[in-house]
Each structure stands twice: as structure tokens, then as C-alpha cells.
XYZ file of C-alpha atoms in Angstrom:
712
model
C 15.359 0.116 -3.534
C 13.572 3.369 -2.823
C 16.099 5.298 -4.911
C 15.424 3.002 -7.880
C 11.645 2.912 -7.410
C 11.370 6.694 -7.512
C 12.852 6.695 -11.027
C 9.605 5.333 -12.499
C 7.605 8.217 -14.004
C 4.138 6.825 -13.256
C 4.842 5.929 -9.633
C 1.961 6.723 -7.281
C 3.017 5.256 -3.932
C 5.944 3.508 -2.276
C 5.058 1.903 1.047
C 8.088 0.977 3.169
C 7.729 -1.412 6.110
C 10.888 -1.471 8.248
C 11.528 -2.682 11.796
C 13.069 0.598 12.960
C 14.752 3.700 11.613
C 18.382 2.694 12.190
C 19.203 1.534 8.661
C 17.274 4.380 7.058
C 19.100 7.079 8.988
C 22.530 5.463 8.724
C 22.171 5.097 4.962
C 21.510 8.820 4.738
C 24.412 9.582 7.064
C 26.987 7.458 5.230
C 25.721 7.235 1.641
C 23.426 10.269 1.337
C 20.600 8.038 0.120
C 17.559 9.995 1.153
C 14.591 8.348 2.931
C 12.322 10.901 1.207
C 10.235 11.577 4.300
C 9.181 14.762 2.482
C 7.912 13.009 -0.661
C 4.131 12.541 -0.731
C 4.622 9.387 -2.812
C 6.664 7.747 -0.035
C 5.108 6.316 3.111
C 7.291 4.742 5.799
C 5.896 2.480 8.527
C 8.466 1.578 11.205
C 7.685 -1.270 13.564
C 6.770 -4.919 13.942
C 5.538 -6.144 10.540
C 2.865 -8.336 12.128
C 1.307 -5.191 13.617
C 1.962 -2.908 10.656
C 0.070 -5.238 8.328
C -2.904 -5.303 10.702
C -3.133 -1.513 10.525
C -2.889 -0.931 6.786
C -6.131 0.616 5.533
C -8.488 -1.426 3.398
C -7.765 0.518 0.204
C -4.135 -0.665 0.297
C -5.007 -4.349 0.068
C -5.035 -5.622 -3.502
C -3.632 -2.331 -4.816
C 0.141 -2.750 -5.282
C 1.814 -3.574 -8.580
C 5.006 -4.737 -6.898
C 5.775 -6.072 -3.406
C 9.481 -6.399 -2.528
C 10.324 -8.599 0.463
C 13.651 -8.755 2.302
C 12.806 -10.788 5.400
C 14.231 -13.906 6.968
C 12.324 -17.178 6.736
C 11.616 -16.928 10.460
C 9.954 -13.531 10.188
C 7.882 -14.417 7.127
C 6.383 -17.321 9.084
C 5.223 -15.121 11.983
C 1.450 -14.957 12.381
C -0.441 -11.821 11.425
C -3.855 -13.374 12.042
C -4.960 -16.893 12.952
C -5.237 -17.675 9.248
C -2.354 -15.661 7.753
C 1.392 -15.505 8.283
C 3.480 -12.525 7.153
C 4.106 -13.974 3.694
C 0.419 -14.756 3.154
C -0.539 -11.240 4.206
C 2.043 -9.613 1.935
C 0.668 -11.548 -1.026
C -2.746 -9.995 -0.355
C -1.308 -6.518 -0.951
C -0.853 -7.261 -4.651
C -3.153 -6.306 -7.466
C -4.511 -9.301 -9.410
C -1.741 -8.645 -11.955
C 0.784 -7.705 -9.259
C 4.168 -9.310 -8.605
C 5.879 -10.221 -5.320
C 9.694 -10.468 -5.215
C 11.777 -12.132 -2.479
C 15.540 -12.422 -2.318
C 17.313 -15.746 -1.613
C 16.156 -19.282 -2.442
C 12.420 -19.180 -1.844
C 11.144 -21.019 -4.906
C 9.180 -23.681 -3.030
C 7.365 -21.200 -0.792
C 6.651 -18.879 -3.706
C 5.367 -21.777 -5.798
C 2.973 -22.794 -3.029
C 1.480 -19.297 -2.911
C 1.289 -18.227 -6.550
C 0.193 -19.577 -9.925
C 3.471 -18.449 -11.489
C 6.956 -18.337 -9.971
C 10.337 -17.385 -11.342
C 13.932 -17.518 -10.146
C 16.461 -15.023 -11.511
C 20.148 -15.646 -10.909
C 22.616 -12.815 -11.299
C 26.147 -11.794 -10.401
C 26.398 -9.461 -7.457
C 29.467 -7.222 -7.070
C 29.881 -8.029 -3.378
C 28.669 -11.569 -2.723
C 29.381 -13.046 -6.180
C 25.862 -14.315 -6.820
C 22.318 -13.736 -5.727
C 18.838 -14.923 -6.647
C 15.499 -13.189 -6.739
C 12.250 -15.154 -6.613
C 9.152 -13.713 -8.291
C 5.561 -14.727 -7.729
C 2.257 -13.739 -9.333
C -1.189 -15.161 -9.929
C -1.754 -13.502 -13.278
C 1.655 -12.583 -14.688
C 3.173 -15.488 -16.628
C 6.882 -14.702 -16.407
C 7.807 -16.947 -19.322
C 5.059 -16.104 -21.803
C 3.698 -12.638 -21.062
C 5.276 -9.627 -22.792
C 7.889 -7.540 -21.009
C 8.058 -3.762 -21.127
C 10.631 -1.010 -21.296
C 9.759 1.577 -18.638
C 12.475 3.920 -19.834
C 14.420 3.704 -16.574
C 18.218 3.577 -16.692
C 20.057 1.185 -14.363
C 23.766 0.545 -13.875
C 24.174 -3.192 -13.422
C 21.622 -4.631 -15.835
C 20.462 -2.465 -18.675
C 18.268 -4.113 -21.288
C 16.180 -6.967 -19.892
C 13.038 -6.342 -21.910
C 13.901 -7.416 -25.459
C 13.098 -10.880 -26.870
C 16.860 -11.433 -27.161
C 17.554 -10.642 -23.470
C 14.444 -11.438 -21.429
C 15.516 -14.990 -20.499
C 19.204 -14.254 -19.824
C 18.926 -14.381 -16.025
C 16.083 -16.916 -15.803
C 17.259 -19.923 -13.827
C 13.916 -21.527 -12.981
C 10.270 -21.016 -13.913
C 7.047 -22.703 -12.853
C 3.373 -22.587 -13.590
C 1.797 -23.918 -10.394
C -1.578 -25.566 -10.071
C -3.406 -24.362 -6.969
C -3.536 -26.981 -4.186
C -6.893 -27.973 -2.765
C -6.429 -26.032 0.484
C -5.931 -22.800 -1.481
C -9.180 -23.348 -3.346
C -11.368 -24.407 -0.417
C -10.818 -21.306 1.674
C -12.909 -20.755 4.754
C -13.673 -17.117 5.430
C -13.240 -16.566 9.198
C -16.103 -15.219 11.242
C -15.935 -11.740 12.701
C -14.204 -11.824 16.114
C -16.296 -11.293 19.211
C -13.422 -10.103 21.384
C -10.348 -7.956 20.870
C -7.364 -10.275 20.440
C -4.675 -7.702 19.672
C -4.004 -4.029 20.201
C -1.885 -1.860 17.924
C -1.652 1.820 17.174
C 0.112 4.319 14.930
C 2.268 7.262 15.954
C 2.653 9.616 12.994
C 5.698 11.876 13.224
C 5.118 15.117 11.305
C 7.663 17.908 10.911
C 5.773 20.982 9.711
C 8.062 23.808 8.576
C 7.425 27.346 7.356
C 4.065 27.470 9.121
C 2.039 30.635 8.580
C -0.133 30.805 11.711
C 0.745 32.390 15.038
C 2.562 29.862 17.216
C 1.074 30.307 20.661
C -1.671 28.814 22.799
C -4.109 29.154 19.901
C -2.571 25.992 18.450
C -4.870 24.073 20.807
C -7.849 25.406 18.854
C -6.346 24.030 15.659
C -5.876 20.593 17.221
C -9.344 20.576 18.744
C -11.012 21.702 15.535
C -9.295 18.980 13.471
C -10.197 16.325 16.050
C -13.858 17.245 16.207
C -14.307 17.625 12.440
C -12.896 14.116 11.965
C -15.257 12.534 14.472
C -12.924 12.021 17.432
C -14.168 12.136 21.029
C -12.350 14.555 23.348
C -12.145 13.415 26.978
C -10.546 16.503 28.509
C -9.844 20.150 27.879
C -6.802 20.852 25.700
C -3.476 21.368 27.469
C -0.934 24.065 26.592
C 2.191 24.267 28.703
C 5.889 24.955 28.032
C 5.143 25.413 24.299
C 3.528 21.983 24.081
C -0.125 21.493 23.154
C -1.987 18.248 23.856
C -5.452 17.071 22.810
C -6.534 13.846 24.515
C -9.252 11.698 22.927
C -10.785 8.285 23.454
C -9.103 7.210 20.217
C -5.626 8.682 20.868
C -3.897 12.021 21.241
C -2.439 14.892 19.223
C 0.706 16.636 20.482
C 2.319 19.760 19.054
C 5.679 21.129 20.202
C 5.985 24.641 18.798
C 9.125 26.587 17.920
C 7.922 30.108 17.125
C 11.303 31.536 16.139
C 11.769 28.799 13.539
C 8.118 28.719 12.384
C 8.162 24.987 13.056
C 5.799 22.504 14.712
C 6.714 18.960 15.748
C 3.401 17.095 15.507
C 2.784 13.684 17.067
C -0.455 11.963 16.026
C -0.952 8.822 18.100
C -4.099 6.829 17.303
C -5.238 3.484 18.694
C -8.784 3.947 17.413
C -9.891 5.108 13.972
C -6.309 4.588 12.796
C -7.480 4.583 9.189
C -8.070 8.339 9.540
C -4.456 9.156 10.324
C -3.536 10.394 6.833
C -6.525 12.712 6.688
C -5.614 14.017 10.153
C -2.061 14.742 9.029
C -3.297 16.550 5.924
C -5.814 18.577 7.926
C -3.222 19.673 10.505
C -0.660 20.620 7.860
C -3.272 22.614 5.964
C -4.523 24.301 9.118
C -1.072 25.605 10.073
C -0.172 26.557 6.502
C 3.020 24.531 6.345
C 4.759 24.447 2.963
C 7.560 22.025 3.892
C 6.469 18.728 5.461
C 8.207 15.470 6.274
C 6.434 12.551 7.913
C 6.585 8.856 8.733
C 4.745 6.379 10.912
C 5.879 4.354 13.922
C 3.710 1.347 14.753
C 3.214 1.215 18.518
C 1.010 -0.533 21.044
C -2.693 0.102 20.898
C -5.401 0.072 23.529
C -7.438 -2.877 24.726
C -11.022 -1.879 25.282
C -10.859 0.774 22.559
C -14.339 2.048 21.755
C -13.758 1.619 17.998
C -11.988 -1.762 17.713
C -14.921 -3.603 16.100
C -15.512 -0.900 13.515
C -11.788 -0.556 12.861
C -11.488 -4.231 11.912
C -13.888 -3.614 9.033
C -11.644 -1.014 7.403
C -8.075 -2.055 8.249
C -5.950 -5.180 7.960
C -5.859 -8.151 5.573
C -8.844 -10.263 4.567
C -8.652 -13.926 3.595
C -9.426 -13.920 -0.095
C -9.412 -16.329 -3.029
C -6.463 -15.344 -5.217
C -5.570 -18.547 -7.028
C -7.013 -19.935 -10.261
C -8.884 -23.056 -9.243
C -10.321 -24.206 -12.563
C -9.783 -27.829 -13.576
C -6.511 -28.287 -15.451
C -8.056 -29.764 -18.564
C -8.802 -28.840 -22.184
C -11.966 -30.544 -23.396
C -12.027 -29.302 -26.981
C -9.906 -30.765 -29.760
C -8.532 -34.243 -30.105
C -4.988 -35.560 -29.772
C -3.685 -39.082 -29.339
C -0.488 -39.735 -27.444
C 1.165 -41.424 -30.439
C 0.752 -38.428 -32.746
C 1.749 -35.957 -30.054
C 4.881 -37.952 -29.234
C 5.892 -38.325 -32.876
C 5.526 -34.581 -33.375
C 7.388 -33.743 -30.183
C 10.322 -36.067 -30.790
C 10.852 -34.686 -34.262
C 10.830 -31.088 -33.073
C 13.287 -31.802 -30.246
C 16.116 -32.516 -32.710
C 16.991 -28.808 -33.316
C 17.731 -28.465 -29.590
C 20.942 -30.427 -30.188
C 22.347 -27.456 -32.148
C 24.145 -29.976 -34.381
C 24.110 -31.526 -37.834
C 24.532 -35.276 -38.436
C 23.476 -36.056 -34.897
C 23.905 -39.329 -33.054
C 20.877 -40.555 -31.126
C 20.347 -43.381 -28.654
C 16.754 -44.523 -28.155
C 15.971 -46.604 -25.083
C 13.160 -48.955 -26.100
C 11.148 -51.780 -24.636
C 12.033 -55.378 -25.423
C 13.094 -56.154 -28.963
C 10.050 -56.771 -31.143
C 7.893 -54.196 -29.332
C 6.927 -51.002 -31.143
C 9.488 -48.228 -30.429
C 8.089 -45.006 -31.886
C 11.137 -42.891 -31.139
C 13.336 -45.266 -33.100
C 11.035 -45.133 -36.123
C 10.622 -41.344 -36.150
C 14.253 -40.434 -35.626
C 15.482 -42.996 -38.123
C 13.747 -40.942 -40.846
C 14.813 -37.492 -39.608
C 17.057 -35.700 -42.146
C 19.412 -34.333 -39.485
C 19.969 -37.667 -37.763
C 23.115 -39.473 -38.893
C 22.755 -42.560 -36.698
C 20.175 -44.014 -34.334
C 21.446 -46.493 -31.756
C 18.650 -48.687 -30.409
C 19.008 -49.923 -26.826
C 16.496 -52.650 -26.022
C 15.307 -53.780 -22.644
C 17.102 -56.836 -21.328
C 14.852 -59.926 -21.475
C 13.316 -60.951 -18.169
C 14.346 -57.727 -16.462
C 12.521 -57.313 -13.168
C 13.292 -56.227 -9.652
C 16.199 -58.633 -9.152
C 19.382 -56.666 -8.494
C 21.657 -59.172 -10.249
C 19.703 -58.980 -13.491
C 19.615 -55.166 -13.387
C 23.373 -55.048 -12.778
C 24.057 -57.456 -15.656
C 21.739 -55.451 -17.933
C 23.563 -52.221 -17.099
C 26.890 -53.812 -18.042
C 25.438 -54.944 -21.375
C 23.960 -51.515 -22.136
C 27.249 -49.784 -21.392
C 29.079 -52.267 -23.648
C 26.599 -51.967 -26.522
C 26.606 -48.166 -26.428
C 30.383 -48.015 -26.371
C 30.641 -50.419 -29.268
C 28.142 -48.417 -31.346
C 29.855 -45.106 -30.581
C 33.268 -46.547 -31.412
C 31.991 -47.738 -34.796
C 30.573 -44.316 -35.604
C 33.849 -42.659 -34.572
C 31.910 -39.995 -32.679
C 32.678 -38.315 -29.377
C 29.273 -39.134 -27.895
C 25.523 -38.854 -28.145
C 23.781 -35.636 -29.121
C 20.381 -36.954 -28.084
C 19.159 -39.578 -25.614
C 15.500 -40.569 -25.940
C 13.635 -42.568 -23.317
C 10.851 -44.005 -25.479
C 7.408 -44.543 -23.907
C 7.978 -48.274 -24.398
C 10.978 -48.186 -22.012
C 10.119 -49.603 -18.606
C 10.658 -48.162 -15.160
C 13.561 -50.569 -14.680
C 15.320 -49.336 -17.828
C 14.989 -45.758 -16.599
C 16.654 -46.835 -13.360
C 19.484 -48.520 -15.249
C 20.188 -45.462 -17.402
C 20.150 -43.266 -14.284
C 22.619 -45.637 -12.658
C 24.887 -45.435 -15.705
C 24.815 -41.647 -15.730
C 25.892 -41.501 -12.085
C 29.376 -42.219 -13.410
C 31.245 -39.036 -14.367
C 33.274 -41.059 -16.876
C 30.178 -42.247 -18.734
C 28.749 -38.728 -18.750
C 31.936 -37.486 -20.380
C 32.613 -40.426 -22.720
C 29.080 -41.201 -23.870
C 27.535 -37.718 -24.199
C 28.533 -34.678 -26.193
C 29.435 -31.628 -24.080
C 26.063 -30.277 -25.159
C 23.404 -32.957 -25.277
C 19.655 -33.426 -24.954
C 17.702 -36.098 -23.063
C 13.967 -36.627 -23.590
C 11.090 -38.444 -21.874
C 7.396 -38.753 -22.770
C 4.606 -39.269 -20.234
C 1.071 -40.245 -21.242
C -0.259 -40.485 -17.694
C 1.283 -38.214 -15.073
C -0.633 -39.874 -12.246
C 0.839 -43.339 -12.859
C 4.201 -42.484 -14.408
C 5.801 -39.778 -12.267
C 9.074 -41.731 -12.482
C 9.640 -40.523 -16.049
C 9.812 -36.945 -14.754
C 11.937 -38.115 -11.815
C 14.359 -39.807 -14.221
C 15.146 -36.508 -15.927
C 15.380 -34.654 -12.644
C 17.882 -37.155 -11.303
C 19.779 -36.858 -14.569
C 19.837 -33.061 -14.079
C 21.356 -33.528 -10.642
C 23.915 -35.958 -12.045
C 25.009 -33.370 -14.599
C 25.083 -31.192 -11.497
C 26.144 -27.703 -12.587
C 24.887 -24.971 -14.866
C 24.317 -24.473 -17.683
C 21.972 -27.448 -17.433
C 18.201 -27.362 -17.107
C 15.105 -29.502 -17.305
C 11.895 -28.328 -18.984
C 8.352 -29.682 -18.830
C 6.047 -29.044 -21.805
C 2.411 -30.082 -21.510
C 0.052 -31.060 -24.376
C -3.692 -30.830 -23.693
C -6.695 -31.617 -25.894
C -9.840 -33.742 -25.779
C -9.660 -34.091 -22.009
C -6.198 -35.678 -22.154
C -2.836 -34.395 -20.916
C 0.645 -35.519 -21.984
C 4.065 -34.258 -20.975
C 7.310 -33.885 -22.843
C 10.346 -33.731 -20.580
C 13.580 -32.230 -21.917
C 17.008 -32.018 -20.312
C 19.552 -29.702 -21.915
C 23.225 -29.566 -20.904
C 25.917 -26.982 -21.515
C 23.714 -24.505 -23.353
C 23.382 -21.051 -21.800
C 20.642 -20.190 -24.314
C 18.448 -23.164 -23.445
C 15.545 -20.970 -22.285
C 15.300 -19.375 -25.718
C 15.473 -22.828 -27.355
C 12.670 -24.084 -25.091
C 10.529 -21.143 -26.164
C 11.235 -21.846 -29.838
C 10.390 -25.534 -29.315
C 7.091 -24.637 -27.663
C 6.197 -22.354 -30.568
C 7.031 -24.988 -33.187
C 4.960 -27.617 -31.408
C 1.987 -25.282 -31.040
C 2.107 -24.481 -34.737
C 2.412 -28.140 -35.752
C -0.567 -29.182 -33.620
C -2.776 -26.132 -34.136
C -5.233 -27.999 -36.350
C -6.022 -30.422 -33.512
C -6.793 -27.507 -31.154
C -4.107 -28.734 -28.812
C -2.786 -26.412 -26.123
C 0.982 -26.692 -25.899
C 2.425 -25.006 -22.835
C 5.874 -24.919 -21.253
C 5.158 -25.129 -17.558
C 8.452 -25.592 -15.782
C 12.169 -24.996 -16.095
C 14.530 -26.300 -13.423
C 18.124 -25.091 -13.430
C 21.131 -26.959 -12.047
C 23.601 -25.931 -9.350
C 25.295 -22.568 -9.716
C 28.922 -22.643 -10.791
C 31.611 -21.244 -8.556
C 33.492 -18.597 -10.496
C 37.165 -18.843 -9.641
C 38.069 -15.835 -11.758
C 35.007 -13.758 -10.890
C 35.557 -10.143 -11.891
C 32.758 -8.033 -10.484
C 31.443 -4.868 -12.028
C 31.882 -2.350 -9.244
C 30.037 0.939 -8.868
C 31.257 3.548 -6.430
C 29.320 6.093 -4.447
C 30.440 8.864 -6.778
C 28.829 7.015 -9.718
C 25.453 7.995 -8.272
C 24.106 11.517 -8.112
C 24.452 12.336 -4.428
C 24.092 16.114 -4.790
C 20.434 16.262 -3.595
C 21.286 14.082 -0.597
C 24.385 16.096 0.305
C 22.448 19.326 0.049
C 19.729 18.000 2.365
C 22.347 16.636 4.779
C 24.043 20.022 5.025
C 20.780 21.970 5.382
C 19.172 19.906 8.142
C 19.005 21.588 11.545
C 18.113 19.170 14.357
C 17.335 20.820 17.678
C 15.271 18.211 19.544
C 15.427 14.514 20.261
C 12.565 12.047 20.453
C 12.682 8.469 21.707
C 9.826 6.021 21.346
C 10.250 3.084 23.732
C 7.944 0.078 23.445
C 8.069 -2.021 26.605
C 6.901 -5.623 26.797
C 7.130 -8.401 29.365
C 10.643 -9.778 29.807
C 11.176 -13.293 28.446
C 12.180 -14.737 31.820
C 8.953 -13.562 33.505
C 6.283 -16.249 33.693
C 3.657 -14.597 35.889
C 1.274 -11.838 34.869
C 2.743 -8.373 35.321
C -0.329 -7.170 37.182
C 0.225 -3.624 35.984
C -1.904 -0.665 36.974
C -1.663 3.072 36.573
C -0.381 3.624 40.109
C 2.549 1.267 39.597
C 3.350 2.702 36.195
C 3.278 6.254 37.532
C 5.754 5.239 40.217
C 8.130 3.728 37.619
C 7.826 6.847 35.469
C 8.390 9.229 38.390
C 11.597 7.446 39.317
C 12.780 7.476 35.695
C 12.162 11.228 35.373
C 13.957 11.822 38.654
C 16.994 9.916 37.329
C 17.459 12.510 34.547
C 16.467 15.448 36.777
C 13.313 16.080 34.840
C 10.971 18.082 37.052
C 7.523 18.161 35.451
C 5.547 21.295 36.113
C 2.339 19.740 34.768
C 1.113 16.158 34.935
C -2.136 14.544 33.891
C -3.538 11.019 33.920
C -6.289 9.903 31.559
C -8.368 6.783 32.121
C -11.332 7.115 29.765
C -9.454 5.646 26.785
C -10.061 1.910 27.214
C -8.703 -0.719 29.576
C -5.413 1.131 30.044
C -4.491 4.755 30.460
C -2.297 7.685 29.471
C 0.145 9.718 31.584
C 1.288 13.169 30.510
C 4.269 14.950 32.096
C 5.455 18.330 30.805
C 8.596 20.109 31.929
C 10.804 22.872 30.648
C 12.659 21.550 27.579
C 11.171 18.015 27.884
C 7.967 16.031 27.882
C 6.797 12.450 28.381
C 3.613 10.835 27.139
C 3.116 7.263 28.361
C 0.418 4.961 26.972
C -0.450 1.687 28.726
C -2.590 -0.687 26.650
C -4.348 -2.239 29.669
C -2.366 -5.489 29.424
C 1.414 -5.830 29.218
C 2.556 -3.220 26.685
C 3.713 0.314 27.477
C 4.741 3.038 25.006
C 6.844 5.945 26.217
C 7.201 9.028 24.017
C 10.173 10.972 25.431
C 10.818 14.390 23.850
C 13.757 16.644 24.815
C 15.360 19.759 23.424
C 18.928 19.019 22.359
C 20.414 15.613 21.592
C 21.454 14.769 25.185
C 23.509 11.671 24.371
C 23.140 8.992 27.041
C 20.101 10.540 28.663
C 17.490 8.186 27.087
C 19.470 5.138 28.233
C 19.667 6.496 31.775
C 15.948 7.261 31.788
C 14.970 3.829 30.509
C 17.453 2.040 32.768
C 15.811 3.625 35.799
C 12.297 2.788 34.585
C 13.182 -0.880 34.076
C 15.028 -1.019 37.389
C 12.040 0.187 39.359
C 9.834 -2.194 37.367
C 12.089 -4.943 38.788
C 13.287 -5.888 35.269
C 9.927 -7.495 34.574
C 9.682 -5.299 31.497
C 12.110 -5.005 28.610
C 12.464 -2.759 25.570
C 10.858 -4.613 22.663
C 11.362 -1.842 20.104
C 13.000 1.546 20.203
C 12.866 4.419 17.725
C 15.188 7.407 17.992
C 14.572 10.417 15.804
C 15.718 14.028 15.665
C 13.146 16.785 15.342
C 13.954 19.980 13.545
C 13.946 21.754 10.211
C 15.552 21.266 6.812
C 13.895 17.853 6.319
C 15.874 16.622 9.292
C 17.008 12.986 9.296
C 20.149 12.900 11.447
C 21.236 13.939 14.927
C 23.911 16.623 15.460
C 26.418 13.924 16.439
C 25.878 12.193 13.083
C 26.709 15.393 11.263
C 29.792 16.060 13.410
C 31.102 12.539 12.732
C 30.623 13.092 9.011
C 32.629 16.325 9.190
C 35.425 14.520 11.061
C 35.520 11.740 8.435
C 35.765 14.260 5.579
C 38.637 16.066 7.327
C 40.508 12.783 7.723
């Protein structure tokens, strides 16, 4: 996705939210698809999405043109705030004219959130088929123009011309906002801190131009003070590591003078919205010309001195996004009879046939049957077969069964006389009762009748004058769609509005892969015909049928060599990793019911034992308490360092930094820590990253494995 997004010439920002770095780094290792940590337009946030969303700065909300979501239904339902789940929060990232896209069958959820929703169905080279669901509050996917951005793609080329724009459209809806989305209650400002989250920005600064010695502490201190942070201790410089500790977080810099490289860590639990300006200031101060960076979302600090102010400038806000105007057109004038006569006449071209055969289901004989009268005069209609309601038809099963037998017989007799293979058009006239709709549905449940009585491509039509009292007319067509079962079959809803009244034309089309284009043409013809009455004619929904299984599916396959991997291969070969960093986020184990009752003394004991297990002998240690309800422990040794942050409740972050990859060492360290914590803690999230130069992404072992694979 990132590779494709970066093709767009006017791109300003790509924000990636990912649980951890595993997929990102493995994709680069195996496919040479770069994460672009060095691209200023790309911003990665690794961590729990419910925390990441809480930390996004205010200027991000309502600013994105496109939001792409690849999350399970479980994750999207997780709470971000008391009022918002993950999906709700993601929708708030969009501009008013923005679009959200989710893979898999999510049409109902998307339709509940947005004024417009769309389902695209397409062949996928690996899993045969896939759907994408689109949602927007201001982009009408059926009616609004589409654009050519001048970006070449392999699988689907031209999707922006009038002749191609509906090719993949399987379902479309215009959704009226439900009452609960229009009567939003803006929550009051919290009076206590309910959550704690922080950001650890990883910055690799290469080709620095300043002297790399103890003076780096002055750089860190100067940046902290100029950006309004509160220092709580004198800077530390030991074993080529500089530390600035503040109430709001810490800055760490591991310097490598021979390589003119600094590994910056910027960990903030207060004033997190300043983290980008801090990164820029540090990079500028050291004169680095080659920078790569990304963010890891970690635990924060309860009792932070800035939490109330931070809430005003970060995180989502409940906001009215839906259109809540009354769904009514007051101007103009249109009676149901005229609208229906116009609609039924314009439906005929949908049959794609000449000399068509029509069956009109009417009320009882002698009642007015408008569809019969209109179609009997249509120049393209060869024969109209009237089917009248059986006398005395009510709720009695026996009478309905007998009526169905008679209807089947009469239709067969009429079709036999006309020597035709079946109906081109089936019209359920407004005079037809609910019971007659049930009988026709019952008939069409027979595969034999569907085959013998209908052309391979046929049209069925209903007309509704009052949607509140006659929802069964819409349900009739939807059941019919399910009886036809498989694509290409679809049901469309076209609404007519004028003079405070609303009518609906329902259309079912079978075996026509171009039905979407025909629906659009029908809508245009109807609008033109009724323009003098100031009627608004609007197609509001298309419902596709079940996807067909393709027994002879022949995928279009693209290989790795079809893509330009030269930039990725060059970066892969040039990266020089010479340090390892592990970020462990510890939380209470699931089987622990009681409070952990943590304190700094206990945590120091766990940490001491863990360092002893890997023979790390710190030559400098510090503990910091003036940061909130929790605390920070610093331990510096030759070739390694540990910075531990306890949030004051039940979350601990451990930043373990070592020279060299040291495979197996982090596991041994963490195993000891958890052992001495009596397994009451567990690793909730873990991030492993190399530190080094050459826009480093992979560990030495990754590069050795790649060399072995190429030799084989």
C-alpha cells in the first residue's frame, strides 16, 4: 500500500498505524519493499491502535483524503474512548470529502457510519476474489465524477472513464443518518486521568556535523528548554550515552563518533504533540543530512503534569459528520400515477430486447392496472400477459396455494401460445396485493420456473408509493434477488421526490454484467422526463447477488521482478546495523486477579536480576521519581543501557539497547525479569529494531540469511 501511495505526485503525508515492526521489516528483507523511514512524507506509528489514535495531534483529525483499514472486526470494535471505538475514531481522521476503505465484507458497518458506501468486487491473483468497502459522507460513489491521477498500476489500469467506472461495483448505498448519529452528545472534559500513553520516537541521525562527545548533552538540554520542557536533573553522559530527564519524558542519545552517527530516543508521556518539533530541532542541531525515524507507542505516565492540557490538543473529538437534514423535497409537484407511468415506460430498455414479452401482476380483474395500460401501448412490447389477483384471496393457506397453481398454469399457457422462451419483464403493479407478491415469490423459489418462465436476462419491477407502510414491495424484489442467487444479478432502488412526497421504483436485473451502466442511463432518462415537475430522481441503492465460483479461474500473476526493486536492493546492501534495541511493554498477566502492588523498589529488584542474567554490570544507575505517579530507572554499562519507565499503575516499558545483535540475549533478559516478578507480568508488546547507518532496517542475521538464500 505504501509503495502504491507514494506514486501520487501531490502526496503530502502517509500515516501508517501498525501493531509492531515485524511485517514491515520482513517485507523489506524478503521483497525489498522499503518502509521509507527516511521519507519525510511517511510517518509510522507502531503500537496498540487504541493508544495510537489517542496520541495523534489535533491537526491530523479531519485532514486525510484517504483512510485505508486492514483490521479484524474484533479490533475495530475495541474502545478508544468511552464514546468511540476504533472504527468510529478512524472515520474522524477523514476530511469532509475524504474516503475510508476497508477490506472484506463490511458493508453494513460502513453504511451505518457514512452517508455513502460502496462495495467493489475484484479478482485477486492469490485468493480468487476480494472485496473492498468504501465509505464517505460527501463523496457519492455512484454519481460524483472520477479522476485520472496519472498513476500506473498493474492489475487494474483504467477505472476512471465513464465506460469503466462501474465495472467492479457490486453494491452501492446512499444512507440516511440514523437518529443517534444526529443527536450527538459532546462529552464533558474528564476530571481524572483515565489512561496513560506515550510515544518513543526512534531517530537515526547520520552524517552529523558536530563534535560527538559530552557536549551532546548541551544540545539535548538546549532543545528541551527551548520547547518548554521541565528538567528534573542534571544531564547524564556516560559510556557514550547522553540522557536528559524531564517531567514530561526523556531524551537519549547514543553516539558513534567514528561513524558520525547518533541513535536518538525521544520518549514523551507529556506534551507528546511536540514530538515532531523536537525531532526536527535535534536533527537540525546536530547537522544530520541523512535521517530515518518512526514512532513506537508505549505506556505513558499517570499523574503527568500535562495530561489535562494534552487532552485539548491530541486525540479524537466526537463530532457531527453526517448529513441530518430531512429527506424531503418540498418544491415541485408529482403524483404517484404520473411518476409510475413514466418509470414503467423507461424501464423497458433495460430488457435489452425487441418485441418483448411482459407479465403484469395486477389487482383483481376490473380494478385499474396502470402497468397493463402503459405497457400495452409501448412500441417495443410485443405481448402483455395480465395476471389478476385470485378472487377472495386472503391469509388462508389453501386459497394461496390454489391461486399459485392457477397463476403458474395461466402464465405457461400464455407463454406457450406466444412461442417464446420466457418473460423479458415482470411488473408488480401497485394494484397487486401483498398476498400476490408472496405468491409470485413462492413461484420463483422453483429453479424450474425461473428457467422456464424467464428469459436468461430479465427485469422485474415494483413501485412503492409509501415506504413506511409498504416495505414488503422492496422485500419482494430482495427475496427475488436471493432466489436468482448468483451474479450477475442486482437490485436497484430509485427514489422520486417532489412536493413533499417520496416514491420508489425497485428494479431487479438478471444476467447482465453491465446493469450498473443501465441503471445510470435509466436514472438520467427519468430525470430528464420529469424535469418540468422539479422532481428529484436519485438512484440510492444497488444490491448485488452472490459471487460466482470460477472453476476455470486463470489469475493474472505478477512476479517480484515485475516491480522495480533496485532502490530497495541498494538500500538493503548499504545498511550497516551495529546495535540492537528492544522495547518491551509489560502488562499484568491474564491469570492475575489481584493488584500488582508495584513500587520502584520491587521493580529495581526485578531489573537488577534481569541485568545479572545477561552479565550486564552497570557502572551508572539513576532513579527518577519527579515524573508523575511512577518513575524511571536508568542503568548504563559498557556496550549496553537500560531505561525503564513505570507508569505508576500496572504498565512497565523497558528500553534495552546493546551493541551488536546478540541473538537470544533479549529473551534471556526478559525471561529473568518475568521470573523474578513471579510471572505476574507478561510482555504485551515487543518491538525489535536495529540501530545503525545506511537507513538501516534489518539485523545482520537478516542480511546473512538473504545471502544464503541467493547462493542456494
